[in-house]
Every structure is written in structure tokens, then in C-alpha cells.
Amino acid sequence: MTDDERTEAPEVDVAKERDEYLDALQRLKAEFDNYRKRVAREEAVLAARASERLVRELVPVLDDLERALEAANEHEDAKLEEGVRLVHRSLADLLTREGLVEVETDGKFDPHSQEALLAQPSDAEEGTVIQVLQKGYKLGDRVLRPARVVVSQGSNG
Amino acid sequence: MTDDERTEAPEVDVAKERDEYLDALQRLKAEFDNYRKRVAREEAVLAARASERLVRELVPVLDDLERALEAANEHEDAKLEEGVRLVHRSLADLLTREGLVEVETDGKFDPHSQEALLAQPSDAEEGTVIQVLQKGYKLGDRVLRPARVVVSQGSNG
């Protein structure tokens, strides 16, 4: 009998362990599946919320623009001009809060953040930016749009 | 011998199964942990990317505004006016693509999407909107801002 028990005991334990592991495995699988589904739903909501925040901030800019348009319709040029300045300031401030910064264009041409559309003879040192044709913008480290520039070829002769 | 084999076989199977389940459980746990960490990182990136997309679309609007400002500085009023119309159209289109819609103000006052700032005697049916003081906006079903309106009290007498 003692021999029998000794051989039976580990067998029972192993079966019990096997059942516990299987049970834990199935529960974890179900939990993981639910988590994956929840994440998919939440990601859609999250993206929507991030743009909603910005859209909400743009509504007053649209209001200001419409007021400027009314001034234009009534040929109130001073009011129109003032309106445009206001809209510009609001939008520029909003974008600055979002992290938008202008690409710097002082000094040497930088191929990472600038695009050279032309090279021209100039008194400025060769390879420096002498004119900005279109402003460039960065968001954090990322260049959203390179600055389009004219680069000096140095003085010819 | 046949008897021995018969009793030993299931025991070995059970132990093998237990080991397999434990192994699967540990692998799934590790996978789940990694997934959770990845999701946390991705959600931050996702929110940033959603606003980045909008910021990127707003850069040309800012360009147009700056051109309008230049026209204002040079007192080219026709060009300024044209510029403001262009900016307005771009921004309005962008916001429409994002799902922004104006709150309707035709007909009966709707407390869910409108705010009554005034009630005035009018020939219009009592409880209808007779004037819009500020446009309201919805994003999907959500009211971002109620329309501010004047409501008819009906004709007095």
C-alpha cells in the first residue's frame, strides 16, 4: 500500500498541475484576446480625440476668419486687415503650442532641413543661404517641410 | 510488461502535457507583457501622429495667411481680400474633412445643440429660431459648441 501511494502521489500531482496550467493558459488567452480587442477600439478613439482637440481649437480661428470676410464684403479695409492679423496670430500661436517651429535659415545651407532651389553668385560666403523662397517647418526633430532656399555660389571671379 | 507499459504511458503523457502547458503559459505571459508595453508606447505615438497630421495640413493655411498679410502690408486690398477668401475656404474644407459640421438653426429651437441668449416678440412661430448670434459646431454626434440664437416669443397681442 505504501508503495502504491508513493507511486500514485506524484502522478496525481502532475495531473493536477497539468490541469492548473491548462486552466491558467486558457484564462490568459481569453484575457489577452479581450485586451487586444479593447486596444483596437481605444486606438481609434484616441486618434479621434487627438484631432478633436485641435479641431475644437480651430473653431475660433474660423470665427475670426468669417468676421474678416464680413469686413471684406463691406469693404471695411482697416477692419479686414486687423482681422487677418488676428487670425494669423491665433493660428501661429496654436501651431506653436502644438510644437511647430520654423526651420532656421541663417548661415550655412543645411540639406536636412533645407532644399536648395537655386545657387547664385553672391558676395556672401559660398554655401550660405542668401534667400528664403518658402519657409520650412519642423515638429520636434521631424522636418514637416524643408525651407526652400537660394544658396550662394560665392563671388565669381 | 504490457501491464507496466499501460500504467506508465498515461503518466508520462500527463507530465509531458504539464510541461507543454507550463511552457505555453510562460511564453504567452511574456508575449502579453511585451504587447502591453508596446501598446503603451504606441498610444503616445498615435496621439502625437493624429495631431501631427492636422498640423501638417495647417502649414499651407499659414502660408496663405502670410501671403495675405504681405498684401495687407503693401495695401493691395483686392489681393488681401482674395487671400482671406482662400484661407477661409482652405480652413473650412480642412475642418469639414475632419468631420466638423455647422449646427442647423432652421426651425424650432433645439436645446441640445443651441443656446437661447434672447427671446423676442416676432411674427415667427413661438419657439423658432429667428436669429443666429454665433454659429454652433458638431463633430459627429458631439456638440463642440452650441449655436447661440435668438428665439421667437410669438407675436404679443
Short mmCIF file of N, CA and C in Angstrom, two decimals, chain B:
data_model
loop_
_atom_site.label_atom_id
_atom_site.label_comp_id
_atom_site.label_asym_id
_atom_site.label_seq_id
_atom_site.Cartn_x
_atom_site.Cartn_y
_atom_site.Cartn_z
N MET B 1 4.79 -7.06 -18.52
CA MET B 1 5.39 -5.92 -19.26
C MET B 1 4.32 -5.06 -19.92
N THR B 2 3.37 -5.73 -20.53
CA THR B 2 2.27 -4.98 -21.15
C THR B 2 1.51 -4.18 -20.11
N ASP B 3 1.37 -4.79 -18.92
CA ASP B 3 0.67 -4.10 -17.83
C ASP B 3 1.44 -2.85 -17.40
N ASP B 4 2.74 -3.06 -17.24
CA ASP B 4 3.63 -1.95 -16.85
C ASP B 4 3.54 -0.79 -17.84
N GLU B 5 3.59 -1.14 -19.09
CA GLU B 5 3.55 -0.11 -20.14
C GLU B 5 2.25 0.68 -20.09
N ARG B 6 1.16 -0.09 -19.90
CA ARG B 6 -0.16 0.52 -19.90
C ARG B 6 -0.31 1.57 -18.77
N THR B 7 0.30 1.22 -17.58
CA THR B 7 0.16 2.17 -16.47
C THR B 7 1.16 3.33 -16.61
N GLU B 8 2.32 3.02 -17.27
CA GLU B 8 3.33 4.08 -17.35
C GLU B 8 2.98 5.11 -18.43
N ALA B 9 2.44 4.65 -19.50
CA ALA B 9 2.17 5.54 -20.63
C ALA B 9 1.40 6.82 -20.27
N PRO B 10 0.20 6.75 -19.64
CA PRO B 10 -0.54 7.99 -19.33
C PRO B 10 0.22 8.92 -18.40
N GLU B 11 0.99 8.33 -17.48
CA GLU B 11 1.77 9.13 -16.53
C GLU B 11 2.76 10.02 -17.26
N VAL B 12 3.43 9.41 -18.20
CA VAL B 12 4.41 10.16 -19.00
C VAL B 12 3.69 11.24 -19.81
N ASP B 13 2.56 10.87 -20.41
CA ASP B 13 1.79 11.82 -21.20
C ASP B 13 1.38 13.03 -20.37
N VAL B 14 0.90 12.75 -19.16
CA VAL B 14 0.44 13.83 -18.30
C VAL B 14 1.59 14.77 -17.98
N ALA B 15 2.73 14.21 -17.64
CA ALA B 15 3.89 15.05 -17.31
C ALA B 15 4.32 15.86 -18.52
N LYS B 16 4.24 15.23 -19.67
CA LYS B 16 4.63 15.91 -20.91
C LYS B 16 3.67 17.07 -21.20
N GLU B 17 2.38 16.75 -21.02
CA GLU B 17 1.37 17.78 -21.22
C GLU B 17 1.57 18.94 -20.25
N ARG B 18 1.80 18.57 -18.96
CA ARG B 18 2.01 19.61 -17.95
C ARG B 18 3.16 20.53 -18.37
N ASP B 19 4.26 19.93 -18.81
CA ASP B 19 5.43 20.72 -19.21
C ASP B 19 5.10 21.61 -20.41
N GLU B 20 4.34 21.05 -21.32
CA GLU B 20 3.98 21.82 -22.51
C GLU B 20 3.09 23.01 -22.16
N TYR B 21 2.12 22.74 -21.29
CA TYR B 21 1.21 23.82 -20.88
C TYR B 21 1.96 24.92 -20.14
N LEU B 22 2.86 24.48 -19.23
CA LEU B 22 3.64 25.46 -18.46
C LEU B 22 4.48 26.31 -19.41
N ASP B 23 5.07 25.64 -20.37
CA ASP B 23 5.90 26.33 -21.35
C ASP B 23 5.05 27.34 -22.15
N ALA B 24 3.89 26.87 -22.62
CA ALA B 24 2.99 27.74 -23.40
C ALA B 24 2.53 28.92 -22.55
N LEU B 25 2.24 28.64 -21.28
CA LEU B 25 1.77 29.67 -20.35
C LEU B 25 2.84 30.75 -20.18
N GLN B 26 4.08 30.29 -19.98
CA GLN B 26 5.16 31.26 -19.78
C GLN B 26 5.41 32.09 -21.04
N ARG B 27 5.32 31.43 -22.19
CA ARG B 27 5.53 32.17 -23.43
C ARG B 27 4.43 33.20 -23.67
N LEU B 28 3.18 32.77 -23.38
CA LEU B 28 2.05 33.69 -23.57
C LEU B 28 2.15 34.88 -22.62
N LYS B 29 2.58 34.60 -21.38
CA LYS B 29 2.75 35.69 -20.40
C LYS B 29 3.76 36.72 -20.90
N ALA B 30 4.87 36.22 -21.41
CA ALA B 30 5.92 37.11 -21.91
C ALA B 30 5.40 37.91 -23.10
N GLU B 31 4.66 37.23 -23.97
CA GLU B 31 4.12 37.87 -25.16
C GLU B 31 3.14 38.98 -24.76
N PHE B 32 2.29 38.65 -23.79
CA PHE B 32 1.29 39.60 -23.29
C PHE B 32 1.98 40.83 -22.69
N ASP B 33 3.00 40.59 -21.89
CA ASP B 33 3.76 41.69 -21.28
C ASP B 33 4.36 42.61 -22.34
N ASN B 34 4.97 41.99 -23.33
CA ASN B 34 5.58 42.79 -24.40
C ASN B 34 4.53 43.58 -25.15
N TYR B 35 3.40 42.94 -25.39
CA TYR B 35 2.30 43.59 -26.10
C TYR B 35 1.83 44.83 -25.33
N ARG B 36 1.64 44.62 -24.01
CA ARG B 36 1.20 45.74 -23.17
C ARG B 36 2.16 46.92 -23.23
N LYS B 37 3.46 46.60 -23.17
CA LYS B 37 4.47 47.67 -23.23
C LYS B 37 4.44 48.38 -24.58
N ARG B 38 4.30 47.57 -25.63
CA ARG B 38 4.28 48.14 -26.97
C ARG B 38 3.07 49.06 -27.15
N VAL B 39 1.91 48.61 -26.63
CA VAL B 39 0.68 49.41 -26.73
C VAL B 39 0.86 50.75 -26.04
N ALA B 40 1.46 50.74 -24.86
CA ALA B 40 1.65 51.99 -24.12
C ALA B 40 2.51 52.96 -24.94
N ARG B 41 3.57 52.42 -25.54
CA ARG B 41 4.42 53.27 -26.37
C ARG B 41 3.65 53.78 -27.59
N GLU B 42 2.93 52.87 -28.24
CA GLU B 42 2.23 53.22 -29.46
C GLU B 42 1.13 54.24 -29.25
N GLU B 43 0.44 54.14 -28.11
CA GLU B 43 -0.65 55.08 -27.88
C GLU B 43 -0.15 56.51 -27.81
N ALA B 44 1.01 56.69 -27.19
CA ALA B 44 1.60 58.03 -27.12
C ALA B 44 1.94 58.52 -28.53
N VAL B 45 2.51 57.63 -29.32
CA VAL B 45 2.90 57.96 -30.69
C VAL B 45 1.66 58.27 -31.53
N LEU B 46 0.62 57.48 -31.33
CA LEU B 46 -0.62 57.61 -32.09
C LEU B 46 -1.27 58.97 -31.88
N ALA B 47 -1.33 59.39 -30.62
CA ALA B 47 -1.93 60.68 -30.30
C ALA B 47 -1.10 61.79 -30.95
N ALA B 48 0.22 61.65 -30.85
CA ALA B 48 1.10 62.65 -31.45
C ALA B 48 0.92 62.68 -32.97
N ARG B 49 0.77 61.49 -33.57
CA ARG B 49 0.65 61.42 -35.02
C ARG B 49 -0.66 62.02 -35.51
N ALA B 50 -1.74 61.81 -34.75
CA ALA B 50 -3.04 62.36 -35.15
C ALA B 50 -2.98 63.88 -35.19
N SER B 51 -2.32 64.49 -34.18
CA SER B 51 -2.25 65.95 -34.23
C SER B 51 -1.19 66.39 -35.25
N GLU B 52 -0.16 65.58 -35.44
CA GLU B 52 0.84 65.92 -36.45
C GLU B 52 0.21 66.02 -37.84
N ARG B 53 -0.67 65.09 -38.15
CA ARG B 53 -1.34 65.08 -39.45
C ARG B 53 -2.07 66.40 -39.67
N LEU B 54 -2.79 66.85 -38.64
CA LEU B 54 -3.52 68.11 -38.74
C LEU B 54 -2.59 69.31 -38.84
N VAL B 55 -1.54 69.30 -38.01
CA VAL B 55 -0.58 70.40 -38.04
C VAL B 55 0.02 70.52 -39.44
N ARG B 56 0.35 69.36 -40.03
CA ARG B 56 0.92 69.33 -41.37
C ARG B 56 -0.04 69.96 -42.39
N GLU B 57 -1.35 69.70 -42.22
CA GLU B 57 -2.34 70.26 -43.14
C GLU B 57 -2.54 71.75 -42.92
N LEU B 58 -2.19 72.21 -41.72
CA LEU B 58 -2.40 73.62 -41.41
C LEU B 58 -1.26 74.51 -41.91
N VAL B 59 -0.12 73.91 -42.22
CA VAL B 59 1.03 74.70 -42.68
C VAL B 59 0.70 75.50 -43.95
N PRO B 60 0.06 74.87 -44.97
CA PRO B 60 -0.29 75.68 -46.16
C PRO B 60 -1.30 76.80 -45.86
N VAL B 61 -2.15 76.58 -44.87
CA VAL B 61 -3.12 77.62 -44.48
C VAL B 61 -2.34 78.81 -43.90
N LEU B 62 -1.33 78.48 -43.09
CA LEU B 62 -0.49 79.52 -42.52
C LEU B 62 0.25 80.28 -43.63
N ASP B 63 0.73 79.54 -44.63
CA ASP B 63 1.38 80.17 -45.79
C ASP B 63 0.45 81.18 -46.46
N ASP B 64 -0.78 80.73 -46.73
CA ASP B 64 -1.75 81.60 -47.41
C ASP B 64 -2.03 82.85 -46.57
N LEU B 65 -2.12 82.65 -45.26
CA LEU B 65 -2.35 83.78 -44.36
C LEU B 65 -1.20 84.77 -44.43
N GLU B 66 0.01 84.23 -44.50
CA GLU B 66 1.17 85.12 -44.55
C GLU B 66 1.23 85.91 -45.85
N ARG B 67 0.81 85.25 -46.92
CA ARG B 67 0.74 85.97 -48.21
C ARG B 67 -0.32 87.07 -48.13
N ALA B 68 -1.44 86.76 -47.48
CA ALA B 68 -2.50 87.78 -47.31
C ALA B 68 -1.97 88.96 -46.50
N LEU B 69 -1.19 88.64 -45.46
CA LEU B 69 -0.60 89.69 -44.63
C LEU B 69 0.35 90.57 -45.42
N GLU B 70 1.13 89.94 -46.31
CA GLU B 70 2.03 90.73 -47.15
C GLU B 70 1.24 91.69 -48.03
N ALA B 71 0.14 91.17 -48.58
CA ALA B 71 -0.73 92.03 -49.40
C ALA B 71 -1.27 93.18 -48.56
N ALA B 72 -1.61 92.89 -47.29
CA ALA B 72 -2.11 93.93 -46.39
C ALA B 72 -1.03 94.98 -46.16
N ASN B 73 0.21 94.52 -45.94
CA ASN B 73 1.31 95.44 -45.70
C ASN B 73 1.57 96.34 -46.89
N GLU B 74 1.28 95.81 -48.07
CA GLU B 74 1.51 96.62 -49.27
C GLU B 74 0.23 97.31 -49.75
N HIS B 75 -0.79 97.26 -48.89
CA HIS B 75 -2.08 97.91 -49.18
C HIS B 75 -2.69 97.46 -50.50
N GLU B 76 -2.47 96.20 -50.84
CA GLU B 76 -3.11 95.66 -52.03
C GLU B 76 -4.42 95.02 -51.57
N ASP B 77 -5.45 95.86 -51.47
CA ASP B 77 -6.68 95.41 -50.83
C ASP B 77 -7.38 94.27 -51.56
N ALA B 78 -7.36 94.32 -52.89
CA ALA B 78 -8.05 93.26 -53.65
C ALA B 78 -7.36 91.92 -53.39
N LYS B 79 -6.02 91.97 -53.37
CA LYS B 79 -5.24 90.76 -53.14
C LYS B 79 -5.46 90.24 -51.71
N LEU B 80 -5.55 91.18 -50.77
CA LEU B 80 -5.80 90.81 -49.37
C LEU B 80 -7.14 90.10 -49.25
N GLU B 81 -8.15 90.69 -49.87
CA GLU B 81 -9.49 90.12 -49.81
C GLU B 81 -9.52 88.72 -50.42
N GLU B 82 -8.89 88.59 -51.57
CA GLU B 82 -8.82 87.30 -52.25
C GLU B 82 -8.11 86.28 -51.36
N GLY B 83 -7.02 86.74 -50.74
CA GLY B 83 -6.26 85.87 -49.85
C GLY B 83 -7.08 85.37 -48.68
N VAL B 84 -7.87 86.26 -48.09
CA VAL B 84 -8.70 85.88 -46.94
C VAL B 84 -9.75 84.85 -47.36
N ARG B 85 -10.32 85.05 -48.55
CA ARG B 85 -11.30 84.08 -49.05
C ARG B 85 -10.65 82.70 -49.23
N LEU B 86 -9.44 82.72 -49.76
CA LEU B 86 -8.70 81.48 -49.98
C LEU B 86 -8.43 80.77 -48.65
N VAL B 87 -7.95 81.52 -47.67
CA VAL B 87 -7.64 80.95 -46.36
C VAL B 87 -8.91 80.38 -45.73
N HIS B 88 -9.99 81.14 -45.85
CA HIS B 88 -11.24 80.69 -45.27
C HIS B 88 -11.68 79.36 -45.89
N ARG B 89 -11.60 79.30 -47.23
CA ARG B 89 -12.01 78.08 -47.93
C ARG B 89 -11.13 76.90 -47.50
N SER B 90 -9.81 77.12 -47.44
CA SER B 90 -8.90 76.02 -47.06
C SER B 90 -9.22 75.51 -45.66
N LEU B 91 -9.36 76.45 -44.72
CA LEU B 91 -9.59 76.03 -43.34
C LEU B 91 -10.95 75.36 -43.18
N ALA B 92 -11.97 75.94 -43.83
CA ALA B 92 -13.31 75.35 -43.74
C ALA B 92 -13.31 73.95 -44.34
N ASP B 93 -12.64 73.78 -45.49
CA ASP B 93 -12.58 72.46 -46.12
C ASP B 93 -11.85 71.45 -45.23
N LEU B 94 -10.74 71.89 -44.66
CA LEU B 94 -9.97 71.02 -43.78
C LEU B 94 -10.84 70.54 -42.61
N LEU B 95 -11.56 71.48 -42.01
CA LEU B 95 -12.38 71.13 -40.85
C LEU B 95 -13.56 70.24 -41.25
N THR B 96 -14.09 70.45 -42.44
CA THR B 96 -15.17 69.58 -42.93
C THR B 96 -14.64 68.16 -43.11
N ARG B 97 -13.44 68.06 -43.67
CA ARG B 97 -12.84 66.72 -43.82
C ARG B 97 -12.64 66.05 -42.48
N GLU B 98 -12.38 66.84 -41.44
CA GLU B 98 -12.22 66.28 -40.10
C GLU B 98 -13.56 65.92 -39.47
N GLY B 99 -14.65 66.26 -40.16
CA GLY B 99 -15.97 65.86 -39.66
C GLY B 99 -16.75 66.99 -38.99
N LEU B 100 -16.21 68.21 -39.04
CA LEU B 100 -16.91 69.33 -38.42
C LEU B 100 -18.13 69.73 -39.26
N VAL B 101 -19.29 69.86 -38.61
CA VAL B 101 -20.48 70.35 -39.32
C VAL B 101 -21.13 71.47 -38.50
N GLU B 102 -21.72 72.43 -39.22
CA GLU B 102 -22.43 73.51 -38.54
C GLU B 102 -23.71 72.98 -37.90
N VAL B 103 -24.03 73.51 -36.74
CA VAL B 103 -25.31 73.18 -36.10
C VAL B 103 -26.42 73.83 -36.92
N GLU B 104 -27.46 73.05 -37.24
CA GLU B 104 -28.58 73.62 -38.01
C GLU B 104 -29.39 74.56 -37.13
N THR B 105 -29.86 75.62 -37.75
CA THR B 105 -30.63 76.60 -36.97
C THR B 105 -31.94 76.97 -37.66
N ASP B 106 -32.33 76.15 -38.62
CA ASP B 106 -33.63 76.36 -39.27
C ASP B 106 -34.70 75.70 -38.42
N GLY B 107 -35.74 76.46 -38.13
CA GLY B 107 -36.87 75.84 -37.44
C GLY B 107 -36.83 75.96 -35.94
N LYS B 108 -37.35 74.95 -35.27
CA LYS B 108 -37.57 75.00 -33.83
C LYS B 108 -36.27 75.03 -33.04
N PHE B 109 -36.30 75.76 -31.93
CA PHE B 109 -35.16 75.82 -31.02
C PHE B 109 -34.84 74.41 -30.50
N ASP B 110 -33.57 74.03 -30.54
CA ASP B 110 -33.15 72.71 -30.06
C ASP B 110 -32.14 72.87 -28.92
N PRO B 111 -32.60 72.61 -27.69
CA PRO B 111 -31.73 72.84 -26.53
C PRO B 111 -30.46 71.98 -26.51
N HIS B 112 -30.45 70.89 -27.31
CA HIS B 112 -29.26 70.03 -27.30
C HIS B 112 -28.10 70.63 -28.09
N SER B 113 -28.43 71.42 -29.12
CA SER B 113 -27.36 71.94 -29.97
C SER B 113 -27.38 73.47 -30.04
N GLN B 114 -28.34 74.06 -29.33
CA GLN B 114 -28.46 75.52 -29.37
C GLN B 114 -28.58 76.10 -27.97
N GLU B 115 -28.18 77.36 -27.86
CA GLU B 115 -28.31 78.07 -26.60
C GLU B 115 -29.10 79.35 -26.91
N ALA B 116 -30.21 79.55 -26.19
CA ALA B 116 -31.04 80.74 -26.44
C ALA B 116 -30.51 81.88 -25.59
N LEU B 117 -30.01 82.93 -26.24
CA LEU B 117 -29.48 84.07 -25.47
C LEU B 117 -30.56 85.11 -25.24
N LEU B 118 -31.56 85.09 -26.11
CA LEU B 118 -32.63 86.08 -26.04
C LEU B 118 -33.92 85.46 -26.55
N ALA B 119 -35.06 85.96 -26.03
CA ALA B 119 -36.36 85.62 -26.62
C ALA B 119 -37.00 86.95 -26.99
N GLN B 120 -37.50 87.04 -28.21
CA GLN B 120 -38.05 88.31 -28.69
C GLN B 120 -39.40 88.10 -29.35
N PRO B 121 -40.29 89.11 -29.20
CA PRO B 121 -41.56 89.04 -29.91
C PRO B 121 -41.27 89.00 -31.42
N SER B 122 -42.01 88.21 -32.13
CA SER B 122 -41.76 88.09 -33.57
C SER B 122 -42.97 87.47 -34.26
N ASP B 123 -43.08 87.72 -35.57
CA ASP B 123 -44.16 87.12 -36.35
C ASP B 123 -43.94 85.63 -36.52
N ALA B 124 -42.71 85.19 -36.33
CA ALA B 124 -42.40 83.77 -36.48
C ALA B 124 -43.06 82.97 -35.36
N GLU B 125 -43.30 81.71 -35.61
CA GLU B 125 -43.94 80.84 -34.62
C GLU B 125 -43.15 80.84 -33.32
N GLU B 126 -43.83 80.81 -32.22
CA GLU B 126 -43.19 80.81 -30.91
C GLU B 126 -42.24 79.60 -30.81
N GLY B 127 -41.05 79.87 -30.29
CA GLY B 127 -40.10 78.76 -30.08
C GLY B 127 -39.24 78.45 -31.29
N THR B 128 -39.37 79.26 -32.36
CA THR B 128 -38.47 79.03 -33.50
C THR B 128 -37.30 79.99 -33.42
N VAL B 129 -36.21 79.60 -34.03
CA VAL B 129 -35.00 80.42 -34.05
C VAL B 129 -35.20 81.55 -35.06
N ILE B 130 -35.02 82.80 -34.62
CA ILE B 130 -35.19 83.91 -35.56
C ILE B 130 -33.86 84.59 -35.91
N GLN B 131 -32.82 84.33 -35.11
CA GLN B 131 -31.52 84.93 -35.43
C GLN B 131 -30.39 84.09 -34.84
N VAL B 132 -29.29 84.00 -35.58
CA VAL B 132 -28.13 83.26 -35.08
C VAL B 132 -27.07 84.28 -34.70
N LEU B 133 -26.69 84.33 -33.43
CA LEU B 133 -25.68 85.29 -32.98
C LEU B 133 -24.27 84.70 -33.16
N GLN B 134 -24.16 83.40 -32.95
CA GLN B 134 -22.86 82.73 -33.18
C GLN B 134 -23.13 81.31 -33.68
N LYS B 135 -22.48 80.95 -34.75
CA LYS B 135 -22.64 79.60 -35.30
C LYS B 135 -22.24 78.54 -34.28
N GLY B 136 -22.91 77.42 -34.32
CA GLY B 136 -22.52 76.29 -33.47
C GLY B 136 -21.88 75.22 -34.34
N TYR B 137 -21.13 74.31 -33.69
CA TYR B 137 -20.46 73.26 -34.46
C TYR B 137 -20.57 71.91 -33.76
N LYS B 138 -20.74 70.87 -34.61
CA LYS B 138 -20.76 69.49 -34.11
C LYS B 138 -19.63 68.71 -34.78
N LEU B 139 -19.12 67.73 -34.04
CA LEU B 139 -18.17 66.79 -34.61
C LEU B 139 -18.82 65.43 -34.41
N GLY B 140 -19.30 64.85 -35.51
CA GLY B 140 -20.11 63.64 -35.39
C GLY B 140 -21.36 63.98 -34.60
N ASP B 141 -21.65 63.23 -33.56
CA ASP B 141 -22.85 63.48 -32.75
C ASP B 141 -22.57 64.50 -31.66
N ARG B 142 -21.31 64.80 -31.46
CA ARG B 142 -20.91 65.64 -30.35
C ARG B 142 -21.01 67.12 -30.67
N VAL B 143 -21.66 67.88 -29.79
CA VAL B 143 -21.75 69.32 -29.97
C VAL B 143 -20.47 69.94 -29.40
N LEU B 144 -19.64 70.51 -30.27
CA LEU B 144 -18.40 71.15 -29.80
C LEU B 144 -18.75 72.50 -29.19
N ARG B 145 -19.71 73.16 -29.82
CA ARG B 145 -20.16 74.46 -29.33
C ARG B 145 -21.60 74.64 -29.80
N PRO B 146 -22.50 74.99 -28.88
CA PRO B 146 -23.89 75.20 -29.30
C PRO B 146 -24.00 76.49 -30.12
N ALA B 147 -24.97 76.53 -31.01
CA ALA B 147 -25.25 77.77 -31.74
C ALA B 147 -25.92 78.73 -30.77
N ARG B 148 -25.50 79.99 -30.77
CA ARG B 148 -26.11 80.98 -29.88
C ARG B 148 -27.18 81.72 -30.68
N VAL B 149 -28.42 81.62 -30.22
CA VAL B 149 -29.53 82.09 -31.04
C VAL B 149 -30.52 82.98 -30.29
N VAL B 150 -31.34 83.66 -31.06
CA VAL B 150 -32.48 84.41 -30.54
C VAL B 150 -33.73 83.62 -30.94
N VAL B 151 -34.63 83.44 -29.96
CA VAL B 151 -35.81 82.61 -30.17
C VAL B 151 -37.07 83.49 -30.18
N SER B 152 -38.03 83.13 -31.02
CA SER B 152 -39.26 83.89 -31.10
C SER B 152 -40.18 83.62 -29.91
N GLN B 153 -40.75 84.73 -29.36
CA GLN B 153 -41.75 84.61 -28.30
C GLN B 153 -43.15 84.56 -28.91
N GLY B 154 -43.27 84.63 -30.23
CA GLY B 154 -44.57 84.77 -30.89
C GLY B 154 -44.94 86.25 -30.92
N SER B 155 -46.04 86.55 -31.61
CA SER B 155 -46.45 87.96 -31.67
C SER B 155 -47.24 88.30 -30.41
N ASN B 156 -46.86 89.39 -29.73
CA ASN B 156 -47.52 89.80 -28.48
C ASN B 156 -48.81 90.53 -28.78
N GLY B 157 -49.96 89.89 -28.65
CA GLY B 157 -51.25 90.55 -28.86
C GLY B 157 -51.93 89.89 -29.97
#
